[in-house]
Amino acid sequence: MSIDVQPSHVDQIKQINLGLVYGLIDQYGPISRIALSKKSQLAPASITKITRELFDAHLVKEVEFPDLGFRGRPAIGLKTDSKGWQFLCIRIDKDSTVLGLRDLSNNLIVEEELSLSASENQSFLNCLAELIDNFFSRHQSHLERLTAISVTTNGIVDPINGIIHNSPHYSIQNLPLSTFLYRRIGVPVFLQHGITAWTIAESLYGAGKGCQNIIQIVIDDNVGVGIMIAGKMLHAGNQSVVEIGHTQVEPDGERCYCGNTGCLETVVGIKNILLKARELASQYPDSLISPATPLTVELLCLAANQGDPLATEIIRGVGERIGHIMAIMVNIFNPDKILIGSPLNKAKHILYPVIQQKITQLSLPGYSQRVNLAATAFANSGTLPAASLIKQSLYSGHLLLEIMQG
Ligand SMILES: [Zn+2]
């Protein structure tokens, strides 16, 4: 090791320790310095130094807590101090965007869904900038110290360089979104694929809390998956997501927008199963589903829950397709938990046993027996996934250091 790499190495250790201590205070606070030292395995002197720095930056505060210390006196513990620290979360969906202002503890201060329409890069940026400006001016009375911006969207995104390469919803190409927002607003910007961010949110506060190995499958208009192994997101640091939606499952199937035919998404995507249900409805005269009336996914689940044979068959069909692919993924990743994020969760007593059965039938028994299937805690909406990116960056020490260096 050469001498010149040492300063950055020391900085990196400082950053990791800072994030570790802040994360423990955030998750266990109020917590005493002694308990922090035990949990972090850092020396008491380091804890004193790090907590002093966080205290001076108004990121943590001291509180008395009833955990009895010596001679029954209340102990002094540390808690995160989120007052005044805010960040903006942006969720870019089809034809709309959700803007949410939150504090460092993730409490939502204000959130709005606004329509977004744009035909190419420049009009997209102009439209988004205008929505943000108007949002800030409408809520000026709530605004305090804005520390970061976090953006989630589906599509092909490069989180490291903050670029949206491609979007299923807008005709944008290689859009340098993070640079644009940073130049305009002057705070760090985080960008991540929507499903990846959602899986991070589930692992921090949702159905995957405490699990290190998670596969989260999303069955919506888009079909995708987020994978966390040993507490780290697979592909979080590059442009890829784990792709299952564009895996061919029907060689003679429909043409997909990706250029291939019979992709999983064309077979089990919500839009497609609703179309299929209406097409098949004429063969099921007793079904609650009719070819003539519009069908929503809520109605489909409702019908299935009432024992409707067509609705049940459609949902079982989704379970079989998904189960087939999940069985392979179970063999590759051996997860602790499989999370399912889908509007079909309303009929999960029909969907889950089919998926479970396929996994049991098709993957290694030693792996499939320990797999636990559960619904995601959060729906595919809102800005909590974007907020989890901020939390993740605080816990890694990266954003903390930026905030503290002002
Ligand atoms: Zn495709």
XYZ file of C-alpha atoms and ligand atoms in Angstrom:
407
model
C 0.000 0.000 0.000
C 1.418 3.391 -0.910
C 1.390 6.313 1.482
C -0.720 8.624 -0.731
C -3.809 6.402 -0.654
C -3.971 6.568 3.139
C -5.827 9.871 3.631
C -8.768 8.759 1.508
C -8.702 5.379 3.236
C -8.935 7.120 6.636
C -11.783 9.302 5.330
C -13.582 6.215 4.161
C -13.296 4.545 7.568
C -14.466 7.750 9.209
C -17.468 7.843 6.873
C -18.359 4.187 7.516
C -18.121 4.587 11.318
C -20.141 7.792 11.248
C -22.893 6.099 9.211
C -22.821 3.015 11.424
C -23.243 5.039 14.648
C -25.938 7.276 13.133
C -27.809 4.210 11.836
C -27.742 2.551 15.279
C -28.994 5.751 16.958
C -31.743 6.035 14.337
C -32.856 2.422 14.784
C -32.378 1.939 18.525
C -32.546 5.476 19.949
C -32.755 6.600 22.629
C -29.623 4.545 23.170
C -26.781 5.057 25.658
C -23.191 5.592 24.564
C -22.229 2.311 26.298
C -24.844 0.378 24.340
C -23.691 2.102 21.137
C -20.134 1.040 21.800
C -21.264 -2.573 22.286
C -23.488 -2.691 19.229
C -20.994 -0.967 16.932
C -17.929 -2.694 18.399
C -16.189 0.694 18.396
C -14.125 1.871 21.371
C -15.912 4.171 23.852
C -13.485 6.994 22.929
C -14.490 6.716 19.244
C -18.175 6.740 20.210
C -17.629 9.902 22.272
C -15.898 11.596 19.354
C -18.427 10.538 16.687
C -21.505 11.341 18.773
C -20.006 14.751 19.628
C -19.646 15.512 15.902
C -23.229 14.397 15.198
C -24.444 16.397 18.203
C -22.605 19.554 17.073
C -24.146 19.190 13.606
C -27.652 18.948 15.206
C -28.130 15.483 13.743
C -28.544 13.781 17.132
C -29.757 15.005 20.497
C -29.527 13.861 24.103
C -32.648 12.696 25.896
C -33.334 11.168 29.301
C -34.860 7.753 29.068
C -36.418 5.598 31.726
C -33.944 2.733 31.334
C -32.601 2.846 34.882
C -28.920 3.603 35.165
C -26.858 3.622 38.350
C -28.889 4.007 41.568
C -32.162 4.258 39.682
C -31.346 7.548 37.984
C -32.670 7.947 34.440
C -30.014 7.279 31.837
C -28.987 9.716 29.140
C -29.480 8.393 25.644
C -29.043 9.633 22.113
C -31.766 10.038 19.552
C -31.679 11.347 15.994
C -32.663 14.977 15.607
C -34.592 15.407 12.389
C -36.026 18.841 13.109
C -35.513 21.203 10.207
C -33.671 18.671 8.021
C -35.706 18.011 4.924
C -35.434 16.264 1.601
C -37.517 16.126 -1.544
C -38.674 12.783 -2.939
C -39.758 12.499 -6.553
C -41.526 9.508 -8.050
C -41.865 9.605 -11.824
C -44.752 7.473 -13.081
C -46.653 7.270 -16.327
C -48.162 10.731 -17.075
C -47.653 11.875 -13.503
C -45.125 12.559 -10.820
C -45.440 12.472 -7.043
C -43.513 15.109 -5.083
C -43.072 14.524 -1.354
C -41.302 16.666 1.202
C -40.033 14.626 4.179
C -37.844 15.161 7.218
C -34.762 13.071 8.027
C -36.890 10.681 10.102
C -38.975 10.059 6.979
C -42.041 11.827 8.333
C -44.063 13.106 5.427
C -44.565 16.878 5.553
C -46.484 17.260 2.308
C -47.042 15.075 -0.776
C -48.783 15.814 -4.071
C -49.414 13.905 -7.287
C -49.071 16.177 -10.315
C -49.562 15.486 -13.977
C -46.414 15.331 -16.090
C -46.442 15.248 -19.854
C -43.401 15.660 -21.996
C -42.367 14.595 -25.462
C -38.545 14.650 -25.258
C -35.576 15.414 -22.966
C -35.785 19.213 -22.855
C -39.540 19.435 -22.424
C -39.317 16.734 -19.730
C -36.722 18.707 -17.754
C -38.613 22.003 -18.199
C -41.876 20.462 -17.093
C -40.333 18.767 -14.051
C -38.463 21.960 -13.040
C -41.688 23.942 -13.233
C -43.572 21.390 -11.113
C -40.825 21.511 -8.457
C -40.696 25.339 -8.436
C -44.463 25.572 -8.044
C -44.454 22.876 -5.356
C -41.831 24.787 -3.345
C -43.658 28.081 -3.680
C -47.013 26.544 -2.700
C -45.451 25.031 0.424
C -42.959 27.748 1.282
C -44.220 27.967 4.859
C -43.162 24.336 5.452
C -39.716 24.652 3.904
C -36.615 24.448 6.104
C -33.137 23.086 5.329
C -33.362 21.079 2.098
C -30.509 18.567 2.191
C -31.043 16.215 -0.746
C -33.303 15.114 -3.576
C -34.171 11.524 -4.331
C -35.797 10.303 -7.539
C -37.259 6.917 -8.473
C -38.591 5.785 -11.815
C -38.955 2.613 -13.832
C -36.891 2.244 -16.952
C -33.221 1.883 -17.641
C -31.476 4.110 -15.122
C -27.841 4.630 -14.182
C -27.860 5.497 -10.462
C -24.113 6.183 -10.294
C -24.182 8.891 -12.957
C -27.790 9.932 -12.366
C -28.941 9.264 -15.918
C -32.273 7.921 -17.177
C -31.276 6.088 -20.350
C -34.731 4.965 -21.326
C -38.240 5.167 -19.958
C -41.308 3.020 -20.667
C -43.453 6.115 -20.052
C -41.700 9.058 -21.753
C -39.709 9.472 -24.981
C -36.540 10.474 -23.195
C -33.043 9.248 -23.987
C -29.867 9.394 -21.868
C -31.326 12.145 -19.707
C -28.783 13.556 -17.194
C -31.436 14.182 -14.550
C -29.218 14.327 -11.453
C -26.829 16.894 -12.964
C -29.771 19.019 -14.076
C -31.402 19.000 -10.617
C -28.073 19.513 -8.822
C -27.257 22.582 -10.934
C -30.699 23.999 -10.365
C -31.219 23.268 -6.664
C -27.672 22.725 -5.363
C -28.140 19.650 -3.152
C -27.040 16.008 -3.676
C -29.376 14.059 -5.959
C -30.032 10.314 -5.781
C -31.616 8.350 -8.606
C -32.690 4.718 -8.547
C -34.918 2.263 -10.383
C -38.374 2.161 -8.788
C -38.357 -1.566 -7.974
C -34.823 -1.477 -6.532
C -35.784 1.447 -4.277
C -39.025 -0.295 -3.268
C -37.087 -3.413 -2.199
C -34.723 -1.219 -0.151
C -37.768 0.383 1.532
C -39.250 -3.037 2.332
C -35.915 -4.169 3.824
C -35.628 -1.033 5.998
C -39.187 -0.689 7.306
C -41.481 -3.125 5.553
C -42.130 -6.817 5.085
C -38.424 -7.581 4.605
C -37.223 -5.894 7.804
C -34.436 -7.861 9.421
C -33.917 -10.097 6.357
C -30.586 -10.120 4.561
C -31.666 -12.132 1.513
C -34.830 -11.011 -0.234
C -36.389 -11.546 -3.636
C -39.158 -9.055 -4.320
C -41.310 -9.685 -7.348
C -43.536 -6.960 -8.727
C -46.533 -7.995 -10.818
C -48.163 -4.855 -12.143
C -48.388 -3.391 -15.656
C -44.627 -3.932 -15.570
C -43.226 -7.157 -14.196
C -39.887 -6.968 -12.435
C -37.831 -8.116 -9.519
C -35.508 -6.653 -6.894
C -32.912 -8.864 -5.232
C -31.066 -8.227 -1.987
C -28.266 -10.613 -1.054
C -26.343 -10.324 2.232
C -28.010 -6.945 2.823
C -26.891 -5.504 -0.518
C -28.983 -4.868 -3.613
C -27.876 -6.808 -6.638
C -26.997 -4.343 -9.427
C -27.652 -1.259 -7.259
C -24.405 0.260 -8.419
C -24.818 -0.117 -12.161
C -27.365 0.360 -14.889
C -28.930 -3.081 -14.680
C -31.889 -4.459 -12.900
C -32.511 -8.159 -12.570
C -34.700 -8.740 -15.597
C -37.492 -11.269 -15.540
C -40.328 -9.391 -17.278
C -38.648 -9.861 -20.637
C -37.960 -13.571 -20.318
C -39.770 -15.534 -22.996
C -42.442 -17.836 -21.581
C -44.620 -18.302 -24.684
C -42.556 -18.810 -27.846
C -45.588 -18.180 -30.056
C -46.888 -15.409 -27.862
C -47.582 -11.768 -28.455
C -45.042 -9.282 -29.686
C -43.530 -7.284 -26.804
C -42.343 -3.655 -26.863
C -38.796 -4.921 -26.135
C -38.683 -6.499 -29.604
C -39.103 -10.174 -28.622
C -42.255 -12.257 -28.430
C -44.080 -13.948 -25.574
C -42.269 -12.162 -22.740
C -43.483 -12.882 -19.182
C -44.760 -9.293 -19.013
C -47.003 -9.829 -22.065
C -48.480 -12.881 -20.327
C -48.870 -11.846 -16.667
C -48.702 -8.014 -16.769
C -51.936 -6.683 -15.235
C -53.065 -4.911 -18.413
C -52.641 -8.158 -20.328
C -54.432 -10.432 -17.877
C -57.422 -8.074 -17.835
C -57.564 -8.232 -21.647
C -57.280 -12.010 -21.565
C -60.056 -12.313 -18.962
C -62.447 -10.315 -21.136
C -61.535 -12.339 -24.228
C -62.261 -15.594 -22.410
C -65.448 -14.286 -20.781
C -67.697 -15.500 -23.639
C -66.679 -19.092 -22.799
C -67.807 -18.578 -19.180
C -71.447 -17.441 -19.346
C -71.823 -17.723 -15.552
C -68.800 -15.566 -14.836
C -69.089 -12.178 -13.171
C -66.716 -10.977 -15.876
C -68.368 -10.043 -19.152
C -66.753 -9.218 -22.482
C -68.911 -6.115 -22.746
C -68.076 -4.308 -19.513
C -64.751 -2.780 -18.472
C -62.690 -4.823 -16.034
C -60.340 -3.563 -13.317
C -57.866 -5.604 -11.289
C -59.953 -4.895 -8.164
C -63.016 -6.422 -9.844
C -60.975 -9.410 -11.005
C -59.778 -10.086 -7.427
C -63.260 -9.525 -6.033
C -64.709 -12.045 -8.510
C -61.962 -14.571 -7.706
C -62.603 -14.148 -3.980
C -66.268 -14.995 -4.635
C -65.254 -18.205 -6.359
C -65.706 -17.016 -9.943
C -64.150 -19.785 -12.104
C -62.754 -17.516 -14.838
C -61.193 -15.011 -12.411
C -59.748 -17.907 -10.390
C -58.298 -19.526 -13.500
C -56.677 -16.259 -14.606
C -55.042 -15.697 -11.208
C -53.901 -19.312 -10.933
C -52.371 -18.950 -14.392
C -50.340 -15.951 -13.181
C -49.228 -17.962 -10.129
C -47.988 -20.826 -12.311
C -45.961 -18.597 -14.616
C -44.468 -16.630 -11.740
C -43.860 -19.771 -9.654
C -41.938 -21.356 -12.512
C -39.481 -18.469 -12.711
C -39.304 -18.019 -8.930
C -38.312 -21.670 -8.516
C -35.228 -21.046 -10.650
C -34.448 -17.878 -8.686
C -34.820 -19.744 -5.389
C -32.213 -22.232 -6.580
C -29.841 -19.430 -7.559
C -30.290 -17.056 -4.601
C -31.648 -19.196 -1.743
C -33.605 -16.266 -0.221
C -34.996 -15.985 3.329
C -38.085 -14.293 2.037
C -39.961 -13.734 -1.205
C -42.012 -10.546 -1.243
C -44.822 -10.026 -3.700
C -45.810 -6.501 -4.660
C -48.951 -6.607 -6.749
C -52.577 -5.481 -6.891
C -53.263 -9.243 -7.132
C -52.366 -9.463 -3.424
C -56.090 -8.853 -2.865
C -56.536 -12.454 -4.012
C -53.386 -13.804 -2.399
C -55.071 -16.864 -0.899
C -55.503 -18.025 -4.525
C -52.234 -16.689 -5.941
C -49.692 -17.597 -3.233
C -50.411 -21.337 -2.841
C -49.932 -21.790 -6.612
C -46.573 -19.984 -6.519
C -45.554 -21.894 -3.389
C -46.507 -25.215 -4.956
C -44.468 -24.493 -8.112
C -41.450 -23.535 -6.032
C -41.756 -26.695 -3.931
C -42.160 -28.828 -7.040
C -39.340 -27.262 -9.090
C -36.560 -26.186 -6.728
C -34.178 -27.839 -4.294
C -36.206 -29.011 -1.260
C -33.572 -27.755 1.181
C -34.016 -24.258 -0.268
C -37.738 -24.212 -0.974
C -38.658 -25.402 2.541
C -37.163 -22.333 4.169
C -38.695 -19.815 1.773
C -41.319 -17.571 3.205
C -43.806 -15.906 0.825
C -45.288 -12.584 1.939
C -47.012 -9.489 0.586
C -44.998 -6.265 0.456
C -45.917 -3.835 3.238
C -46.188 -0.908 0.820
C -48.178 -0.437 -2.359
C -46.668 0.516 -5.697
C -47.263 4.237 -5.097
C -46.019 7.179 -3.049
C -42.511 8.374 -2.249
C -41.382 6.001 0.504
C -39.071 4.095 -1.893
C -37.359 7.383 -2.812
C -37.075 8.239 0.898
C -35.343 4.928 1.579
C -32.492 5.966 -0.745
C -31.824 8.930 1.543
C -31.890 6.685 4.600
C -29.497 4.266 2.926
C -27.081 7.079 2.125
C -27.259 8.384 5.709
C -26.500 4.889 7.039
C -23.524 4.528 4.698
C -22.201 7.848 6.027
C -22.030 9.325 2.525
C -24.851 11.863 2.840
C -24.067 12.521 6.528
C -20.570 13.632 5.657
C -21.901 15.921 2.913
C -24.434 17.457 5.307
C -21.802 17.937 8.035
C -19.343 19.525 5.656
C -22.164 21.887 4.705
Zn -40.300 -8.044 -23.734
